[in-house]
Amino acid sequence: MSIVFDINNVVRDSVKILKPYSSARDEYVSDGSEMIFLDANENPYDNGVNRYPDPYQRSLKSVLAEQKGISESNMMLGNGSDEVLDLIFRAFCEPNQDNIITLPPTYGMYKVLSGINAVENREVLLTSDFEPDVPEILKNVDDKTKLVFICSPNNPTGNAFQKEAIQRLLESFHGLVVIDEAYIDFAQEESWLARLKEYPNLIVTQTLSKAYGLAGIRLGICYASEEIIAVLNKIKPPYNVNQLTQQRALERVMDPNIVEVEVQQILKEREALIDALQGLSFVEKIFPTDANFVLVKVDNANKRYQQLLEKQVVVRNRSNQPLCENTLRFTVGTPEENNTLIAILKQLD
Ligand SMILES: *Cc1c(COP(=O)(O)O)cnc(C)c1O
């Protein structure tokens, strides 16, 4: 099936006519030869970070591109996914005019960003088994609907959504479908990255904050068609990914075995945690998970949350989210942390 999609129908007019800031590092691109750089008003004395970073993060992108089997021109990097998501709003959503669709219970940033950008957020609840309600989503679409946010695996529920539902959305909705794959490295499911060529209206976001263990350096990744990436590159702050982040990210992605070993360990601990939770009298339901956390329905979430705090364990109480009454979200820790947690849980009364 071929998708009818014209990027000119979704880019804001102000972005279309924008002439982007041209940085020193845009106007002269180093080819590696020894030059004297007197073009950016930097301090010339070398301390490792006295120069502006590469605005397009070419070294990092080339490694990522090879590992993900995708071209660098299909990739934009940001200061965490949070920046990537904000840039998507700013590129495509006209304030006080356009709208987006989100599927609660889900990641809270989509709603916050819609508020910051003055874009109406139409909420279509997931079904009771935490799947997208595609007919209801399509009912809420009008000609001002620019984005639908799909978080898969979903935070806080943990499940990856059924492929068919996402596919139907991609084929029926003529705005952009943003699939947030922050937890994809923990899932059995294949990334939607492999389907980018098929769907010109698809944006996939990933992050180094979870499986890659680099939440502190802030690096988010956006994958999309060359046209979409060109728009995002045009509006991003020129030096949005700092030098230290580019270096640390590069070191980490060049050593994918360490990431794989840690992911496997976390998955093993996740199963041990689920086993232990199953034997607890106050646990009412353990929701299926494809992520590095488990959502659990308990008898009294506020009480259990407080009891854990008193034992120096901080979990997330998700009870105020729709469909998540009396739920706690447990992130999977190290084996030692996990054993401590399990021992504490067994003693709660
Ligand atoms: C943790 C998380 C992110 C990561 O955001 P960063 O800004 O890259 O740290 C993105 N999306 C979801 C759903 C998350 O849970």
mmCIF file with all atom_site columns, N, CA, C and O in Angstrom, residues 151-161 180-189 207 210-211 262-274 277 286-296 329-333 338:
data_model
loop_
_atom_site.group_PDB
_atom_site.id
_atom_site.type_symbol
_atom_site.label_atom_id
_atom_site.label_alt_id
_atom_site.label_comp_id
_atom_site.label_asym_id
_atom_site.label_entity_id
_atom_site.label_seq_id
_atom_site.pdbx_PDB_ins_code
_atom_site.Cartn_x
_atom_site.Cartn_y
_atom_site.Cartn_z
_atom_site.occupancy
_atom_site.B_iso_or_equiv
_atom_site.pdbx_formal_charge
_atom_site.auth_seq_id
_atom_site.auth_comp_id
_atom_site.auth_asym_id
_atom_site.auth_atom_id
_atom_site.pdbx_PDB_model_num
ATOM 1   N N  . CYS A 1 151 ? 3.734  5.487   22.021 1.00 0.00 ? 151 CYS A N  1
ATOM 2   C CA . CYS A 1 151 ? 4.893  5.113   22.828 1.00 0.00 ? 151 CYS A CA 1
ATOM 3   C C  . CYS A 1 151 ? 4.904  3.597   22.929 1.00 0.00 ? 151 CYS A C  1
ATOM 4   O O  . CYS A 1 151 ? 4.027  3.009   23.557 1.00 0.00 ? 151 CYS A O  1
ATOM 5   N N  . SER A 1 152 ? 5.884  2.967   22.271 1.00 0.00 ? 152 SER A N  1
ATOM 6   C CA . SER A 1 152 ? 5.866  1.499   22.219 1.00 0.00 ? 152 SER A CA 1
ATOM 7   C C  . SER A 1 152 ? 7.291  0.949   22.257 1.00 0.00 ? 152 SER A C  1
ATOM 8   O O  . SER A 1 152 ? 8.063  1.224   21.339 1.00 0.00 ? 152 SER A O  1
ATOM 9   N N  . PRO A 1 153 ? 7.634  0.183   23.297 1.00 0.00 ? 153 PRO A N  1
ATOM 10  C CA . PRO A 1 153 ? 6.894  -0.159  24.506 1.00 0.00 ? 153 PRO A CA 1
ATOM 11  C C  . PRO A 1 153 ? 6.435  1.096   25.259 1.00 0.00 ? 153 PRO A C  1
ATOM 12  O O  . PRO A 1 153 ? 7.172  2.066   25.324 1.00 0.00 ? 153 PRO A O  1
ATOM 13  N N  . ASN A 1 154 ? 5.228  1.000   25.820 1.00 0.00 ? 154 ASN A N  1
ATOM 14  C CA . ASN A 1 154 ? 4.613  2.177   26.426 1.00 0.00 ? 154 ASN A CA 1
ATOM 15  C C  . ASN A 1 154 ? 5.038  2.360   27.885 1.00 0.00 ? 154 ASN A C  1
ATOM 16  O O  . ASN A 1 154 ? 5.121  1.412   28.642 1.00 0.00 ? 154 ASN A O  1
ATOM 17  N N  . ASN A 1 155 ? 5.312  3.599   28.220 1.00 0.00 ? 155 ASN A N  1
ATOM 18  C CA . ASN A 1 155 ? 5.557  3.994   29.598 1.00 0.00 ? 155 ASN A CA 1
ATOM 19  C C  . ASN A 1 155 ? 4.286  4.672   30.101 1.00 0.00 ? 155 ASN A C  1
ATOM 20  O O  . ASN A 1 155 ? 3.824  5.604   29.435 1.00 0.00 ? 155 ASN A O  1
ATOM 21  N N  . PRO A 1 156 ? 3.636  4.260   31.177 1.00 0.00 ? 156 PRO A N  1
ATOM 22  C CA . PRO A 1 156 ? 4.108  3.364   32.235 1.00 0.00 ? 156 PRO A CA 1
ATOM 23  C C  . PRO A 1 156 ? 3.601  1.926   32.146 1.00 0.00 ? 156 PRO A C  1
ATOM 24  O O  . PRO A 1 156 ? 3.881  1.154   33.056 1.00 0.00 ? 156 PRO A O  1
ATOM 25  N N  . THR A 1 157 ? 2.862  1.548   31.093 1.00 0.00 ? 157 THR A N  1
ATOM 26  C CA . THR A 1 157 ? 2.240  0.217   31.136 1.00 0.00 ? 157 THR A CA 1
ATOM 27  C C  . THR A 1 157 ? 3.252  -0.884  30.832 1.00 0.00 ? 157 THR A C  1
ATOM 28  O O  . THR A 1 157 ? 3.091  -2.016  31.291 1.00 0.00 ? 157 THR A O  1
ATOM 29  N N  . GLY A 1 158 ? 4.267  -0.598  30.026 1.00 0.00 ? 158 GLY A N  1
ATOM 30  C CA . GLY A 1 158 ? 5.331  -1.566  29.762 1.00 0.00 ? 158 GLY A CA 1
ATOM 31  C C  . GLY A 1 158 ? 5.188  -2.357  28.480 1.00 0.00 ? 158 GLY A C  1
ATOM 32  O O  . GLY A 1 158 ? 6.167  -2.874  27.951 1.00 0.00 ? 158 GLY A O  1
ATOM 33  N N  . ASN A 1 159 ? 3.954  -2.446  27.941 1.00 0.00 ? 159 ASN A N  1
ATOM 34  C CA . ASN A 1 159 ? 3.755  -3.310  26.766 1.00 0.00 ? 159 ASN A CA 1
ATOM 35  C C  . ASN A 1 159 ? 4.105  -2.608  25.458 1.00 0.00 ? 159 ASN A C  1
ATOM 36  O O  . ASN A 1 159 ? 3.957  -1.396  25.325 1.00 0.00 ? 159 ASN A O  1
ATOM 37  N N  . ALA A 1 160 ? 4.570  -3.406  24.499 1.00 0.00 ? 160 ALA A N  1
ATOM 38  C CA . ALA A 1 160 ? 4.682  -2.923  23.119 1.00 0.00 ? 160 ALA A CA 1
ATOM 39  C C  . ALA A 1 160 ? 3.322  -3.119  22.465 1.00 0.00 ? 160 ALA A C  1
ATOM 40  O O  . ALA A 1 160 ? 2.637  -4.111  22.723 1.00 0.00 ? 160 ALA A O  1
ATOM 41  N N  . PHE A 1 161 ? 2.911  -2.164  21.647 1.00 0.00 ? 161 PHE A N  1
ATOM 42  C CA . PHE A 1 161 ? 1.594  -2.253  21.013 1.00 0.00 ? 161 PHE A CA 1
ATOM 43  C C  . PHE A 1 161 ? 1.618  -3.239  19.853 1.00 0.00 ? 161 PHE A C  1
ATOM 44  O O  . PHE A 1 161 ? 2.662  -3.470  19.239 1.00 0.00 ? 161 PHE A O  1
ATOM 45  N N  . ASP A 1 180 ? 7.632  6.523   19.762 1.00 0.00 ? 180 ASP A N  1
ATOM 46  C CA . ASP A 1 180 ? 8.681  6.720   20.761 1.00 0.00 ? 180 ASP A CA 1
ATOM 47  C C  . ASP A 1 180 ? 9.160  5.345   21.211 1.00 0.00 ? 180 ASP A C  1
ATOM 48  O O  . ASP A 1 180 ? 8.443  4.620   21.910 1.00 0.00 ? 180 ASP A O  1
ATOM 49  N N  . GLU A 1 181 ? 10.385 5.014   20.804 1.00 0.00 ? 181 GLU A N  1
ATOM 50  C CA . GLU A 1 181 ? 10.943 3.691   21.114 1.00 0.00 ? 181 GLU A CA 1
ATOM 51  C C  . GLU A 1 181 ? 12.031 3.768   22.192 1.00 0.00 ? 181 GLU A C  1
ATOM 52  O O  . GLU A 1 181 ? 13.056 3.105   22.097 1.00 0.00 ? 181 GLU A O  1
ATOM 53  N N  . ALA A 1 182 ? 11.772 4.534   23.242 1.00 0.00 ? 182 ALA A N  1
ATOM 54  C CA . ALA A 1 182 ? 12.765 4.672   24.316 1.00 0.00 ? 182 ALA A CA 1
ATOM 55  C C  . ALA A 1 182 ? 13.176 3.318   24.909 1.00 0.00 ? 182 ALA A C  1
ATOM 56  O O  . ALA A 1 182 ? 14.302 3.153   25.370 1.00 0.00 ? 182 ALA A O  1
ATOM 57  N N  . TYR A 1 183 ? 12.237 2.351   24.877 1.00 0.00 ? 183 TYR A N  1
ATOM 58  C CA . TYR A 1 183 ? 12.497 1.052   25.535 1.00 0.00 ? 183 TYR A CA 1
ATOM 59  C C  . TYR A 1 183 ? 12.673 -0.091  24.546 1.00 0.00 ? 183 TYR A C  1
ATOM 60  O O  . TYR A 1 183 ? 12.622 -1.254  24.929 1.00 0.00 ? 183 TYR A O  1
ATOM 61  N N  . ILE A 1 184 ? 12.883 0.224   23.278 1.00 0.00 ? 184 ILE A N  1
ATOM 62  C CA . ILE A 1 184 ? 12.876 -0.823  22.247 1.00 0.00 ? 184 ILE A CA 1
ATOM 63  C C  . ILE A 1 184 ? 13.963 -1.875  22.467 1.00 0.00 ? 184 ILE A C  1
ATOM 64  O O  . ILE A 1 184 ? 13.781 -3.046  22.117 1.00 0.00 ? 184 ILE A O  1
ATOM 65  N N  . ASP A 1 185 ? 15.090 -1.480  23.090 1.00 0.00 ? 185 ASP A N  1
ATOM 66  C CA . ASP A 1 185 ? 16.182 -2.447  23.269 1.00 0.00 ? 185 ASP A CA 1
ATOM 67  C C  . ASP A 1 185 ? 15.855 -3.550  24.278 1.00 0.00 ? 185 ASP A C  1
ATOM 68  O O  . ASP A 1 185 ? 16.574 -4.532  24.372 1.00 0.00 ? 185 ASP A O  1
ATOM 69  N N  . PHE A 1 186 ? 14.771 -3.372  25.030 1.00 0.00 ? 186 PHE A N  1
ATOM 70  C CA . PHE A 1 186 ? 14.358 -4.406  25.981 1.00 0.00 ? 186 PHE A CA 1
ATOM 71  C C  . PHE A 1 186 ? 13.260 -5.288  25.401 1.00 0.00 ? 186 PHE A C  1
ATOM 72  O O  . PHE A 1 186 ? 12.796 -6.216  26.054 1.00 0.00 ? 186 PHE A O  1
ATOM 73  N N  . ALA A 1 187 ? 12.780 -4.973  24.209 1.00 0.00 ? 187 ALA A N  1
ATOM 74  C CA . ALA A 1 187 ? 11.588 -5.629  23.655 1.00 0.00 ? 187 ALA A CA 1
ATOM 75  C C  . ALA A 1 187 ? 11.948 -6.740  22.676 1.00 0.00 ? 187 ALA A C  1
ATOM 76  O O  . ALA A 1 187 ? 13.016 -6.727  22.060 1.00 0.00 ? 187 ALA A O  1
ATOM 77  N N  . GLN A 1 188 ? 11.049 -7.693  22.534 1.00 0.00 ? 188 GLN A N  1
ATOM 78  C CA . GLN A 1 188 ? 11.176 -8.738  21.506 1.00 0.00 ? 188 GLN A CA 1
ATOM 79  C C  . GLN A 1 188 ? 10.893 -8.132  20.136 1.00 0.00 ? 188 GLN A C  1
ATOM 80  O O  . GLN A 1 188 ? 11.457 -8.528  19.132 1.00 0.00 ? 188 GLN A O  1
ATOM 81  N N  . GLU A 1 189 ? 9.945  -7.204  20.136 1.00 0.00 ? 189 GLU A N  1
ATOM 82  C CA . GLU A 1 189 ? 9.470  -6.571  18.898 1.00 0.00 ? 189 GLU A CA 1
ATOM 83  C C  . GLU A 1 189 ? 10.595 -5.931  18.100 1.00 0.00 ? 189 GLU A C  1
ATOM 84  O O  . GLU A 1 189 ? 11.537 -5.390  18.674 1.00 0.00 ? 189 GLU A O  1
ATOM 85  N N  . THR A 1 207 ? 16.572 6.788   22.310 1.00 0.00 ? 207 THR A N  1
ATOM 86  C CA . THR A 1 207 ? 17.341 7.559   23.285 1.00 0.00 ? 207 THR A CA 1
ATOM 87  C C  . THR A 1 207 ? 18.503 6.720   23.809 1.00 0.00 ? 207 THR A C  1
ATOM 88  O O  . THR A 1 207 ? 18.421 5.491   23.792 1.00 0.00 ? 207 THR A O  1
ATOM 89  N N  . LYS A 1 210 ? 18.169 4.954   28.336 1.00 0.00 ? 210 LYS A N  1
ATOM 90  C CA . LYS A 1 210 ? 17.673 3.758   29.026 1.00 0.00 ? 210 LYS A CA 1
ATOM 91  C C  . LYS A 1 210 ? 18.651 2.598   28.823 1.00 0.00 ? 210 LYS A C  1
ATOM 92  O O  . LYS A 1 210 ? 19.584 2.466   29.579 1.00 0.00 ? 210 LYS A O  1
ATOM 93  N N  . ALA A 1 211 ? 18.480 1.786   27.801 1.00 0.00 ? 211 ALA A N  1
ATOM 94  C CA . ALA A 1 211 ? 19.349 0.612   27.644 1.00 0.00 ? 211 ALA A CA 1
ATOM 95  C C  . ALA A 1 211 ? 20.825 0.996   27.564 1.00 0.00 ? 211 ALA A C  1
ATOM 96  O O  . ALA A 1 211 ? 21.690 0.279   28.070 1.00 0.00 ? 211 ALA A O  1
ATOM 97  N N  . GLU A 1 262 ? 24.466 -5.842  29.528 1.00 0.00 ? 262 GLU A N  1
ATOM 98  C CA . GLU A 1 262 ? 23.663 -5.203  30.578 1.00 0.00 ? 262 GLU A CA 1
ATOM 99  C C  . GLU A 1 262 ? 22.168 -5.402  30.323 1.00 0.00 ? 262 GLU A C  1
ATOM 100 O O  . GLU A 1 262 ? 21.403 -5.670  31.247 1.00 0.00 ? 262 GLU A O  1
ATOM 101 N N  . VAL A 1 263 ? 21.763 -5.290  29.054 1.00 0.00 ? 263 VAL A N  1
ATOM 102 C CA . VAL A 1 263 ? 20.342 -5.493  28.724 1.00 0.00 ? 263 VAL A CA 1
ATOM 103 C C  . VAL A 1 263 ? 19.921 -6.923  29.093 1.00 0.00 ? 263 VAL A C  1
ATOM 104 O O  . VAL A 1 263 ? 18.867 -7.119  29.706 1.00 0.00 ? 263 VAL A O  1
ATOM 105 N N  . GLN A 1 264 ? 20.758 -7.897  28.750 1.00 0.00 ? 264 GLN A N  1
ATOM 106 C CA . GLN A 1 264 ? 20.417 -9.294  29.067 1.00 0.00 ? 264 GLN A CA 1
ATOM 107 C C  . GLN A 1 264 ? 20.307 -9.497  30.575 1.00 0.00 ? 264 GLN A C  1
ATOM 108 O O  . GLN A 1 264 ? 19.414 -10.200 31.062 1.00 0.00 ? 264 GLN A O  1
ATOM 109 N N  . GLN A 1 265 ? 21.197 -8.874  31.322 1.00 0.00 ? 265 GLN A N  1
ATOM 110 C CA . GLN A 1 265 ? 21.168 -8.976  32.781 1.00 0.00 ? 265 GLN A CA 1
ATOM 111 C C  . GLN A 1 265 ? 19.876 -8.358  33.336 1.00 0.00 ? 265 GLN A C  1
ATOM 112 O O  . GLN A 1 265 ? 19.223 -8.921  34.210 1.00 0.00 ? 265 GLN A O  1
ATOM 113 N N  . ILE A 1 266 ? 19.519 -7.194  32.793 1.00 0.00 ? 266 ILE A N  1
ATOM 114 C CA . ILE A 1 266 ? 18.297 -6.520  33.245 1.00 0.00 ? 266 ILE A CA 1
ATOM 115 C C  . ILE A 1 266 ? 17.065 -7.380  32.932 1.00 0.00 ? 266 ILE A C  1
ATOM 116 O O  . ILE A 1 266 ? 16.160 -7.517  33.753 1.00 0.00 ? 266 ILE A O  1
ATOM 117 N N  . LEU A 1 267 ? 17.060 -8.008  31.752 1.00 0.00 ? 267 LEU A N  1
ATOM 118 C CA . LEU A 1 267 ? 15.916 -8.859  31.379 1.00 0.00 ? 267 LEU A CA 1
ATOM 119 C C  . LEU A 1 267 ? 15.817 -10.068 32.317 1.00 0.00 ? 267 LEU A C  1
ATOM 120 O O  . LEU A 1 267 ? 14.720 -10.479 32.704 1.00 0.00 ? 267 LEU A O  1
ATOM 121 N N  . LYS A 1 268 ? 16.974 -10.615 32.686 1.00 0.00 ? 268 LYS A N  1
ATOM 122 C CA . LYS A 1 268 ? 16.982 -11.754 33.608 1.00 0.00 ? 268 LYS A CA 1
ATOM 123 C C  . LYS A 1 268 ? 16.437 -11.321 34.976 1.00 0.00 ? 268 LYS A C  1
ATOM 124 O O  . LYS A 1 268 ? 15.605 -12.001 35.585 1.00 0.00 ? 268 LYS A O  1
ATOM 125 N N  . GLU A 1 269 ? 16.884 -10.167 35.440 1.00 0.00 ? 269 GLU A N  1
ATOM 126 C CA . GLU A 1 269 ? 16.406 -9.647  36.726 1.00 0.00 ? 269 GLU A CA 1
ATOM 127 C C  . GLU A 1 269 ? 14.925 -9.302  36.676 1.00 0.00 ? 269 GLU A C  1
ATOM 128 O O  . GLU A 1 269 ? 14.220 -9.428  37.666 1.00 0.00 ? 269 GLU A O  1
ATOM 129 N N  . ARG A 1 270 ? 14.475 -8.847  35.509 1.00 0.00 ? 270 ARG A N  1
ATOM 130 C CA . ARG A 1 270 ? 13.047 -8.525  35.363 1.00 0.00 ? 270 ARG A CA 1
ATOM 131 C C  . ARG A 1 270 ? 12.217 -9.784  35.605 1.00 0.00 ? 270 ARG A C  1
ATOM 132 O O  . ARG A 1 270 ? 11.201 -9.740  36.295 1.00 0.00 ? 270 ARG A O  1
ATOM 133 N N  . GLU A 1 271 ? 12.669 -10.911 35.054 1.00 0.00 ? 271 GLU A N  1
ATOM 134 C CA . GLU A 1 271 ? 11.918 -12.156 35.242 1.00 0.00 ? 271 GLU A CA 1
ATOM 135 C C  . GLU A 1 271 ? 11.943 -12.591 36.705 1.00 0.00 ? 271 GLU A C  1
ATOM 136 O O  . GLU A 1 271 ? 10.932 -13.036 37.236 1.00 0.00 ? 271 GLU A O  1
ATOM 137 N N  . ALA A 1 272 ? 13.087 -12.415 37.367 1.00 0.00 ? 272 ALA A N  1
ATOM 138 C CA . ALA A 1 272 ? 13.187 -12.770 38.787 1.00 0.00 ? 272 ALA A CA 1
ATOM 139 C C  . ALA A 1 272 ? 12.248 -11.901 39.623 1.00 0.00 ? 272 ALA A C  1
ATOM 140 O O  . ALA A 1 272 ? 11.577 -12.382 40.549 1.00 0.00 ? 272 ALA A O  1
ATOM 141 N N  . LEU A 1 273 ? 12.177 -10.623 39.279 1.00 0.00 ? 273 LEU A N  1
ATOM 142 C CA . LEU A 1 273 ? 11.300 -9.704  40.003 1.00 0.00 ? 273 LEU A CA 1
ATOM 143 C C  . LEU A 1 273 ? 9.828  -10.106 39.808 1.00 0.00 ? 273 LEU A C  1
ATOM 144 O O  . LEU A 1 273 ? 9.051  -10.156 40.768 1.00 0.00 ? 273 LEU A O  1
ATOM 145 N N  . ILE A 1 274 ? 9.472  -10.410 38.548 1.00 0.00 ? 274 ILE A N  1
ATOM 146 C CA . ILE A 1 274 ? 8.092  -10.811 38.266 1.00 0.00 ? 274 ILE A CA 1
ATOM 147 C C  . ILE A 1 274 ? 7.738  -12.082 39.040 1.00 0.00 ? 274 ILE A C  1
ATOM 148 O O  . ILE A 1 274 ? 6.669  -12.180 39.653 1.00 0.00 ? 274 ILE A O  1
ATOM 149 N N  . LEU A 1 277 ? 7.145  -11.145 42.629 1.00 0.00 ? 277 LEU A N  1
ATOM 150 C CA . LEU A 1 277 ? 5.915  -10.369 42.800 1.00 0.00 ? 277 LEU A CA 1
ATOM 151 C C  . LEU A 1 277 ? 4.686  -11.274 42.782 1.00 0.00 ? 277 LEU A C  1
ATOM 152 O O  . LEU A 1 277 ? 3.707  -11.045 43.490 1.00 0.00 ? 277 LEU A O  1
ATOM 153 N N  . ILE A 1 286 ? 0.116  -8.195  37.624 1.00 0.00 ? 286 ILE A N  1
ATOM 154 C CA . ILE A 1 286 ? 1.406  -7.780  37.066 1.00 0.00 ? 286 ILE A CA 1
ATOM 155 C C  . ILE A 1 286 ? 1.190  -7.641  35.573 1.00 0.00 ? 286 ILE A C  1
ATOM 156 O O  . ILE A 1 286 ? 0.848  -8.617  34.894 1.00 0.00 ? 286 ILE A O  1
ATOM 157 N N  . PHE A 1 287 ? 1.357  -6.436  35.052 1.00 0.00 ? 287 PHE A N  1
ATOM 158 C CA . PHE A 1 287 ? 1.074  -6.226  33.630 1.00 0.00 ? 287 PHE A CA 1
ATOM 159 C C  . PHE A 1 287 ? 2.247  -6.705  32.776 1.00 0.00 ? 287 PHE A C  1
ATOM 160 O O  . PHE A 1 287 ? 3.408  -6.561  33.179 1.00 0.00 ? 287 PHE A O  1
ATOM 161 N N  . PRO A 1 288 ? 1.953  -7.276  31.606 1.00 0.00 ? 288 PRO A N  1
ATOM 162 C CA . PRO A 1 288 ? 3.021  -7.766  30.726 1.00 0.00 ? 288 PRO A CA 1
ATOM 163 C C  . PRO A 1 288 ? 3.951  -6.618  30.336 1.00 0.00 ? 288 PRO A C  1
ATOM 164 O O  . PRO A 1 288 ? 3.491  -5.500  30.095 1.00 0.00 ? 288 PRO A O  1
ATOM 165 N N  . THR A 1 289 ? 5.244  -6.888  30.292 1.00 0.00 ? 289 THR A N  1
ATOM 166 C CA . THR A 1 289 ? 6.190  -5.807  29.998 1.00 0.00 ? 289 THR A CA 1
ATOM 167 C C  . THR A 1 289 ? 7.205  -6.179  28.921 1.00 0.00 ? 289 THR A C  1
ATOM 168 O O  . THR A 1 289 ? 7.675  -7.308  28.864 1.00 0.00 ? 289 THR A O  1
ATOM 169 N N  . ASP A 1 290 ? 7.510  -5.212  28.077 1.00 0.00 ? 290 ASP A N  1
ATOM 170 C CA . ASP A 1 290 ? 8.588  -5.322  27.090 1.00 0.00 ? 290 ASP A CA 1
ATOM 171 C C  . ASP A 1 290 ? 9.668  -4.285  27.386 1.00 0.00 ? 290 ASP A C  1
ATOM 172 O O  . ASP A 1 290 ? 10.450 -3.929  26.504 1.00 0.00 ? 290 ASP A O  1
ATOM 173 N N  . ALA A 1 291 ? 9.673  -3.780  28.624 1.00 0.00 ? 291 ALA A N  1
ATOM 174 C CA . ALA A 1 291 ? 10.586 -2.685  28.976 1.00 0.00 ? 291 ALA A CA 1
ATOM 175 C C  . ALA A 1 291 ? 11.433 -3.067  30.193 1.00 0.00 ? 291 ALA A C  1
ATOM 176 O O  . ALA A 1 291 ? 11.379 -4.198  30.664 1.00 0.00 ? 291 ALA A O  1
ATOM 177 N N  . ASN A 1 292 ? 12.204 -2.115  30.722 1.00 0.00 ? 292 ASN A N  1
ATOM 178 C CA . ASN A 1 292 ? 13.046 -2.399  31.887 1.00 0.00 ? 292 ASN A CA 1
ATOM 179 C C  . ASN A 1 292 ? 12.346 -2.002  33.182 1.00 0.00 ? 292 ASN A C  1
ATOM 180 O O  . ASN A 1 292 ? 12.975 -1.589  34.141 1.00 0.00 ? 292 ASN A O  1
ATOM 181 N N  . PHE A 1 293 ? 11.014 -2.100  33.163 1.00 0.00 ? 293 PHE A N  1
ATOM 182 C CA . PHE A 1 293 ? 10.224 -1.821  34.365 1.00 0.00 ? 293 PHE A CA 1
ATOM 183 C C  . PHE A 1 293 ? 8.973  -2.684  34.322 1.00 0.00 ? 293 PHE A C  1
ATOM 184 O O  . PHE A 1 293 ? 8.638  -3.244  33.274 1.00 0.00 ? 293 PHE A O  1
ATOM 185 N N  . VAL A 1 294 ? 8.325  -2.767  35.477 1.00 0.00 ? 294 VAL A N  1
ATOM 186 C CA . VAL A 1 294 ? 7.110  -3.578  35.566 1.00 0.00 ? 294 VAL A CA 1
ATOM 187 C C  . VAL A 1 294 ? 6.031  -2.745  36.248 1.00 0.00 ? 294 VAL A C  1
ATOM 188 O O  . VAL A 1 294 ? 6.278  -2.162  37.312 1.00 0.00 ? 294 VAL A O  1
ATOM 189 N N  . LEU A 1 295 ? 4.864  -2.679  35.642 1.00 0.00 ? 295 LEU A N  1
ATOM 190 C CA . LEU A 1 295 ? 3.723  -2.012  36.267 1.00 0.00 ? 295 LEU A CA 1
ATOM 191 C C  . LEU A 1 295 ? 2.927  -3.069  37.031 1.00 0.00 ? 295 LEU A C  1
ATOM 192 O O  . LEU A 1 295 ? 2.608  -4.127  36.480 1.00 0.00 ? 295 LEU A O  1
ATOM 193 N N  . VAL A 1 296 ? 2.627  -2.733  38.289 1.00 0.00 ? 296 VAL A N  1
ATOM 194 C CA . VAL A 1 296 ? 2.005  -3.717  39.176 1.00 0.00 ? 296 VAL A CA 1
ATOM 195 C C  . VAL A 1 296 ? 0.793  -3.092  39.852 1.00 0.00 ? 296 VAL A C  1
ATOM 196 O O  . VAL A 1 296 ? 0.889  -1.983  40.389 1.00 0.00 ? 296 VAL A O  1
ATOM 197 N N  . ARG A 1 329 ? 5.094  1.450   39.622 1.00 0.00 ? 329 ARG A N  1
ATOM 198 C CA . ARG A 1 329 ? 6.005  1.063   38.548 1.00 0.00 ? 329 ARG A CA 1
ATOM 199 C C  . ARG A 1 329 ? 7.384  0.821   39.135 1.00 0.00 ? 329 ARG A C  1
ATOM 200 O O  . ARG A 1 329 ? 7.960  1.712   39.764 1.00 0.00 ? 329 ARG A O  1
ATOM 201 N N  . PHE A 1 330 ? 7.884  -0.393  38.942 1.00 0.00 ? 330 PHE A N  1
ATOM 202 C CA . PHE A 1 330 ? 9.197  -0.779  39.455 1.00 0.00 ? 330 PHE A CA 1
ATOM 203 C C  . PHE A 1 330 ? 10.198 -0.804  38.318 1.00 0.00 ? 330 PHE A C  1
ATOM 204 O O  . PHE A 1 330 ? 10.054 -1.581  37.376 1.00 0.00 ? 330 PHE A O  1
ATOM 205 N N  . THR A 1 331 ? 11.236 0.000   38.409 1.00 0.00 ? 331 THR A N  1
ATOM 206 C CA . THR A 1 331 ? 12.347 -0.112  37.463 1.00 0.00 ? 331 THR A CA 1
ATOM 207 C C  . THR A 1 331 ? 13.211 -1.285  37.907 1.00 0.00 ? 331 THR A C  1
ATOM 208 O O  . THR A 1 331 ? 13.423 -1.486  39.104 1.00 0.00 ? 331 THR A O  1
ATOM 209 N N  . VAL A 1 332 ? 13.715 -2.058  36.945 1.00 0.00 ? 332 VAL A N  1
ATOM 210 C CA . VAL A 1 332 ? 14.587 -3.188  37.279 1.00 0.00 ? 332 VAL A CA 1
ATOM 211 C C  . VAL A 1 332 ? 15.989 -2.662  37.602 1.00 0.00 ? 332 VAL A C  1
ATOM 212 O O  . VAL A 1 332 ? 16.584 -1.934  36.802 1.00 0.00 ? 332 VAL A O  1
ATOM 213 N N  . GLY A 1 333 ? 16.487 -3.013  38.777 1.00 0.00 ? 333 GLY A N  1
ATOM 214 C CA . GLY A 1 333 ? 17.815 -2.558  39.204 1.00 0.00 ? 333 GLY A CA 1
ATOM 215 C C  . GLY A 1 333 ? 18.874 -3.619  38.999 1.00 0.00 ? 333 GLY A C  1
ATOM 216 O O  . GLY A 1 333 ? 18.700 -4.558  38.213 1.00 0.00 ? 333 GLY A O  1
ATOM 217 N N  . ASN A 1 338 ? 17.758 -5.623  43.321 1.00 0.00 ? 338 ASN A N  1
ATOM 218 C CA . ASN A 1 338 ? 16.557 -6.424  43.109 1.00 0.00 ? 338 ASN A CA 1
ATOM 219 C C  . ASN A 1 338 ? 16.322 -7.372  44.285 1.00 0.00 ? 338 ASN A C  1
ATOM 220 O O  . ASN A 1 338 ? 15.200 -7.498  44.775 1.00 0.00 ? 338 ASN A O  1
#
